[in-house]
Amino acid sequence: MAYFDAASAAPLHPVARQALQASLDEGWADPARLYKEGRRARLLLDAAREAAAEAVGCRPDELSFTSSGTRAVHTGVAGALAGRRRAGRHLIVSAVEHSSVLHSAEAHEAEGGTVTQVAVDRAGRVTAASYAEALRPDTALACLQSANHEVGTAQPVAEVAEVCRAAGVPLLVDAAQSLGWGPVDGGWSLLAASAHKWGGPSGVGLLAVRKGVRFSVRGPVDERESGRAAGFENIPAIVAAAASLRAVRAEAAAEAVRLRELTERIRARVPRLVPDVEVVGDPVHRLPGIVTFSCLYVDGEALLHELDREGFSVSSGSSCTSSTLTPSHVLKAMGVLSEGNVRVSLPSATPKEDVERFLEVLPGAVAGVREKLGAPAPAAQVLPEEVVVDSLGKRCPIPVIELAKVFGDVPVGGTVRVLSDDEAARLDIPAWCEMRGQEYVGEEPADRGTAYLIRRVS
């Protein structure tokens, strides 16, 4: 079985396993106590904090261990907003942030605050200028991920941090996906990360708050972890997290070169092996191990099951795999195809042979799903100037499949009107037009759902 979902959780690093087992015998006591067992536990906790702080690029007394990366984000956002309440209640986030940031933003709005979402380009990247434009006199905090968890696009954190610094606004960076590859450059103010993303144990997060950043803990204050993480520290897990972070950093430079070559191979060969595929994410500014693509006329859940049967564990942002039947907010913000979406995120030490076998298996898996769904073959006969496709009540990817079935029958200059009440169609039909070089005219209200108008130009 080839595990290709390291962006969700990386396999436990051997160093993490060794450190965890070793510290179980020494790190079980309360590190706040002065007796021998407590002092041993405190030594382990302090050493782990120093190692993690060195990897992050901050002082040990600026770093706290939390129960997860999500908890680190929630605590960081809430604490920074509360600490700067006098400055204002305006929060800036990018449209492609992890759900932990967006949920924090929703909670802030529910409490009366205001939020600005900064748009991204088709590669999923923001610009420093867009953050500068979003800044206001009452901005209390800005958030930006270092790299995207779904498409691998790296963000210009240093440039955005400089814009925020000039305005006197702290920047919180979600570094969960990138911290294992190296420190985050730039003058960030707060940073959050999660150990299970770099091969540490789950249940350990990091929150760094620079000295001088106004920060007020929300909720009951605990004497542990500078008051930012209540409860008894899980010292064995913390030790394993810090040890594995140091270990993966030592391997990062060489492993980045190797994984980048493998993902570039996937990016280049998938469009040649599988027709009607869009590879998404920035081709240059990206993490080494993530590559994402979307396949027209494919049910994402069905494709994931096919690949699982062939021995590959991958992830997807397709609405077809979602219980809400809405596409990934990341793909939606980018304006790219969402149906049949596949994210391949390679863990360290992935063999080249596994990638080659994946490329051998993928075309057949996609073709099999398309055949089951009745995806179109090239059509040749001419029908009226406008064809109406009624896809009401049908879900991703059926509206686009039905569009493609009739599109070849429409003469150049003719149009197809697709009626759909599926939210994913609003994203996928324009993306289909972009991929096929056809004109997306726009959408119009319909008696039921929405009418999407497409003009054939070639």
CSV table of C-alpha atoms in Angstrom, one decimal, residues 242-453:
chain,number,residue,atom,x,y,z
A,242,ALA,CA,10.7,18.2,19.1
A,243,ALA,CA,13.0,15.3,18.3
A,244,SER,CA,11.3,14.5,15.1
A,245,LEU,CA,11.2,18.1,14.0
A,246,ARG,CA,15.0,18.3,14.5
A,247,ALA,CA,15.4,15.0,12.6
A,248,VAL,CA,13.3,16.0,9.6
A,249,ARG,CA,15.0,19.3,9.3
A,250,ALA,CA,18.3,17.5,9.1
A,251,GLU,CA,17.0,15.5,6.2
A,252,ALA,CA,15.0,18.3,4.6
A,253,ALA,CA,17.4,19.7,2.0
A,254,ALA,CA,18.2,16.4,0.3
A,255,GLU,CA,14.6,15.1,0.7
A,256,ALA,CA,13.1,18.3,-0.8
A,257,VAL,CA,15.2,17.8,-4.0
A,258,ARG,CA,14.1,14.2,-4.3
A,259,LEU,CA,10.4,14.7,-3.6
A,260,ARG,CA,10.3,17.8,-5.9
A,261,GLU,CA,11.6,15.7,-8.8
A,262,LEU,CA,8.9,13.1,-8.1
A,263,THR,CA,6.0,15.6,-7.9
A,264,GLU,CA,7.3,17.4,-11.0
A,265,ARG,CA,7.1,14.0,-12.8
A,266,ILE,CA,3.5,13.7,-11.8
A,267,ARG,CA,2.7,17.3,-12.8
A,268,ALA,CA,4.2,16.8,-16.2
A,269,ARG,CA,3.0,13.3,-17.0
A,270,VAL,CA,-0.6,13.2,-15.7
A,271,PRO,CA,-1.9,15.6,-18.4
A,272,ARG,CA,-0.2,13.5,-21.1
A,273,LEU,CA,-1.6,10.2,-19.7
A,274,VAL,CA,-5.1,11.3,-18.9
A,275,PRO,CA,-7.2,13.6,-21.2
A,276,ASP,CA,-9.1,16.6,-19.7
A,277,VAL,CA,-7.1,17.1,-16.6
A,278,GLU,CA,-6.2,20.4,-14.9
A,279,VAL,CA,-3.1,20.4,-12.7
A,280,VAL,CA,-3.6,23.1,-10.1
A,281,GLY,CA,-1.4,25.1,-7.7
A,282,ASP,CA,1.6,27.4,-8.4
A,283,PRO,CA,4.1,25.5,-10.6
A,284,VAL,CA,7.1,27.3,-9.0
A,285,HIS,CA,6.2,28.6,-5.5
A,286,ARG,CA,5.2,25.3,-3.9
A,287,LEU,CA,6.0,22.7,-1.3
A,288,PRO,CA,8.2,19.8,-2.5
A,289,GLY,CA,5.8,16.9,-1.8
A,290,ILE,CA,2.3,18.0,-2.9
A,291,VAL,CA,0.8,17.9,-6.4
A,292,THR,CA,-2.9,18.3,-7.1
A,293,PHE,CA,-5.0,17.8,-10.2
A,294,SER,CA,-8.7,17.6,-11.2
A,295,CYS,CA,-10.2,15.3,-13.8
A,296,LEU,CA,-13.3,16.3,-15.9
A,297,TYR,CA,-16.3,13.9,-15.9
A,298,VAL,CA,-15.1,12.1,-12.8
A,299,ASP,CA,-16.8,11.5,-9.4
A,300,GLY,CA,-14.1,12.3,-6.9
A,301,GLU,CA,-15.2,9.7,-4.3
A,302,ALA,CA,-15.4,7.0,-6.9
A,303,LEU,CA,-11.9,7.8,-8.1
A,304,LEU,CA,-10.5,7.7,-4.6
A,305,HIS,CA,-12.1,4.3,-4.1
A,306,GLU,CA,-10.6,3.0,-7.4
A,307,LEU,CA,-7.1,4.2,-6.4
A,308,ASP,CA,-7.5,2.7,-2.9
A,309,ARG,CA,-8.3,-0.6,-4.5
A,310,GLU,CA,-5.1,-0.3,-6.5
A,311,GLY,CA,-3.1,0.3,-3.3
A,312,PHE,CA,-2.9,4.1,-3.2
A,313,SER,CA,-4.1,6.4,-0.4
A,314,VAL,CA,-4.8,9.9,-1.7
A,315,SER,CA,-7.0,12.8,-0.7
A,316,SER,CA,-9.5,15.0,-2.6
A,317,GLY,CA,-11.1,18.4,-2.4
A,318,SER,CA,-13.9,17.5,-4.8
A,319,SER,CA,-17.4,18.2,-3.8
A,320,CYS,CA,-18.2,14.6,-4.9
A,321,THR,CA,-16.4,13.4,-1.8
A,322,SER,CA,-18.1,15.9,0.5
A,323,SER,CA,-21.2,15.3,2.6
A,324,THR,CA,-22.1,18.9,2.0
A,325,LEU,CA,-21.9,18.5,-1.8
A,326,THR,CA,-19.9,21.8,-2.0
A,327,PRO,CA,-16.4,22.0,-3.5
A,328,SER,CA,-13.3,22.7,-1.5
A,329,HIS,CA,-13.1,26.3,-0.4
A,330,VAL,CA,-9.5,26.4,-1.6
A,331,LEU,CA,-10.4,25.2,-5.2
A,332,LYS,CA,-13.4,27.5,-5.2
A,333,ALA,CA,-11.3,30.5,-4.3
A,334,MET,CA,-8.8,29.7,-7.0
A,335,GLY,CA,-11.6,29.3,-9.6
A,336,VAL,CA,-10.3,26.0,-10.8
A,337,LEU,CA,-12.0,22.7,-11.6
A,338,SER,CA,-13.1,20.8,-8.5
A,339,GLU,CA,-14.6,17.6,-9.9
A,340,GLY,CA,-12.4,14.5,-9.8
A,341,ASN,CA,-9.9,16.3,-7.7
A,342,VAL,CA,-6.9,14.3,-6.4
A,343,ARG,CA,-4.2,15.5,-4.0
A,344,VAL,CA,-1.0,13.5,-3.9
A,345,SER,CA,1.2,14.4,-0.9
A,346,LEU,CA,4.3,12.3,-0.7
A,347,PRO,CA,5.8,11.4,2.7
A,348,SER,CA,9.6,11.4,3.1
A,349,ALA,CA,11.3,8.4,1.7
A,350,THR,CA,8.6,7.7,-0.9
A,351,PRO,CA,10.1,5.3,-3.4
A,352,LYS,CA,10.3,6.4,-7.0
A,353,GLU,CA,8.8,3.0,-7.9
A,354,ASP,CA,5.6,3.8,-6.1
A,355,VAL,CA,5.2,7.0,-8.1
A,356,GLU,CA,5.8,5.2,-11.3
A,357,ARG,CA,3.2,2.6,-10.4
A,358,PHE,CA,0.7,5.3,-9.6
A,359,LEU,CA,1.2,6.8,-13.0
A,360,GLU,CA,0.6,3.4,-14.6
A,361,VAL,CA,-2.6,2.8,-12.6
A,362,LEU,CA,-4.2,6.3,-12.8
A,363,PRO,CA,-5.3,6.4,-16.5
A,364,GLY,CA,-7.2,3.1,-16.1
A,365,ALA,CA,-8.8,4.2,-12.9
A,366,VAL,CA,-10.0,7.5,-14.4
A,367,ALA,CA,-11.2,5.8,-17.6
A,368,GLY,CA,-13.1,3.3,-15.5
A,369,VAL,CA,-14.9,6.0,-13.5
A,370,ARG,CA,-15.7,8.0,-16.6
A,371,GLU,CA,-17.2,4.9,-18.3
A,372,LYS,CA,-19.4,4.1,-15.4
A,373,LEU,CA,-20.7,7.7,-15.4
A,374,GLY,CA,-21.3,7.7,-19.1
A,375,ALA,CA,-18.7,10.4,-19.9
A,376,PRO,CA,-18.8,11.7,-23.5
A,377,ALA,CA,-17.0,10.4,-26.6
A,378,PRO,CA,-16.2,13.0,-29.3
A,379,ALA,CA,-19.4,13.9,-31.1
A,380,ALA,CA,-19.8,15.0,-34.7
A,381,GLN,CA,-23.3,16.0,-35.7
A,382,VAL,CA,-24.7,19.5,-35.7
A,383,LEU,CA,-27.7,20.4,-33.7
A,384,PRO,CA,-29.6,23.7,-33.3
A,385,GLU,CA,-27.8,27.0,-32.4
A,386,GLU,CA,-28.7,26.6,-28.7
A,387,VAL,CA,-29.1,23.5,-26.7
A,388,VAL,CA,-30.6,23.4,-23.3
A,389,VAL,CA,-29.2,20.8,-20.8
A,390,ASP,CA,-31.5,20.1,-17.9
A,391,SER,CA,-29.3,19.0,-15.0
A,392,LEU,CA,-31.6,20.0,-12.2
A,393,GLY,CA,-31.4,17.7,-9.2
A,394,LYS,CA,-28.1,16.2,-10.5
A,395,ARG,CA,-24.8,16.5,-8.6
A,396,CYS,CA,-21.2,16.9,-9.4
A,397,PRO,CA,-19.8,15.8,-11.9
A,398,ILE,CA,-23.0,15.0,-13.9
A,399,PRO,CA,-23.9,18.6,-15.0
A,400,VAL,CA,-20.5,19.0,-16.7
A,401,ILE,CA,-20.7,15.5,-18.2
A,402,GLU,CA,-24.0,16.3,-19.7
A,403,LEU,CA,-22.6,19.6,-21.0
A,404,ALA,CA,-19.7,17.9,-22.7
A,405,LYS,CA,-22.0,15.3,-24.2
A,406,VAL,CA,-23.8,17.8,-26.3
A,407,PHE,CA,-21.2,20.5,-26.8
A,408,GLY,CA,-19.5,18.9,-29.7
A,409,ASP,CA,-22.9,18.9,-31.5
A,410,VAL,CA,-23.3,22.7,-31.3
A,411,PRO,CA,-21.9,24.7,-34.2
A,412,VAL,CA,-19.2,27.3,-33.7
A,413,GLY,CA,-20.9,30.4,-32.4
A,414,GLY,CA,-23.7,28.3,-30.9
A,415,THR,CA,-24.5,28.1,-27.2
A,416,VAL,CA,-25.4,25.6,-24.5
A,417,ARG,CA,-27.5,26.6,-21.6
A,418,VAL,CA,-27.0,24.3,-18.6
A,419,LEU,CA,-29.7,24.3,-15.9
A,420,SER,CA,-28.3,23.2,-12.5
A,421,ASP,CA,-29.1,23.6,-8.8
A,422,ASP,CA,-25.7,22.2,-7.8
A,423,GLU,CA,-23.4,24.7,-6.1
A,424,ALA,CA,-20.4,23.0,-7.6
A,425,ALA,CA,-21.6,23.8,-11.1
A,426,ARG,CA,-20.9,27.5,-10.5
A,427,LEU,CA,-17.2,26.6,-10.2
A,428,ASP,CA,-16.8,23.6,-12.5
A,429,ILE,CA,-18.6,24.9,-15.6
A,430,PRO,CA,-16.4,28.0,-16.0
A,431,ALA,CA,-13.4,25.8,-15.2
A,432,TRP,CA,-14.5,23.4,-18.0
A,433,CYS,CA,-14.6,26.4,-20.4
A,434,GLU,CA,-11.2,27.5,-19.4
A,435,MET,CA,-9.7,24.1,-19.9
A,436,ARG,CA,-11.4,23.6,-23.3
A,437,GLY,CA,-10.8,27.1,-24.6
A,438,GLN,CA,-14.5,27.9,-24.9
A,439,GLU,CA,-16.4,31.0,-23.8
A,440,TYR,CA,-18.2,31.1,-20.5
A,441,VAL,CA,-20.8,33.8,-21.1
A,442,GLY,CA,-22.2,33.9,-17.5
A,443,GLU,CA,-25.1,32.8,-15.4
A,444,GLU,CA,-28.7,33.8,-15.3
A,445,PRO,CA,-31.5,33.2,-12.8
A,446,ALA,CA,-33.8,30.3,-13.8
A,447,ASP,CA,-37.2,29.2,-12.5
A,448,ARG,CA,-35.3,26.6,-10.6
A,449,GLY,CA,-31.6,26.8,-9.9
A,450,THR,CA,-29.3,28.7,-12.3
A,451,ALA,CA,-28.8,28.8,-16.0
A,452,TYR,CA,-25.1,28.7,-17.1
A,453,LEU,CA,-24.5,29.9,-20.7
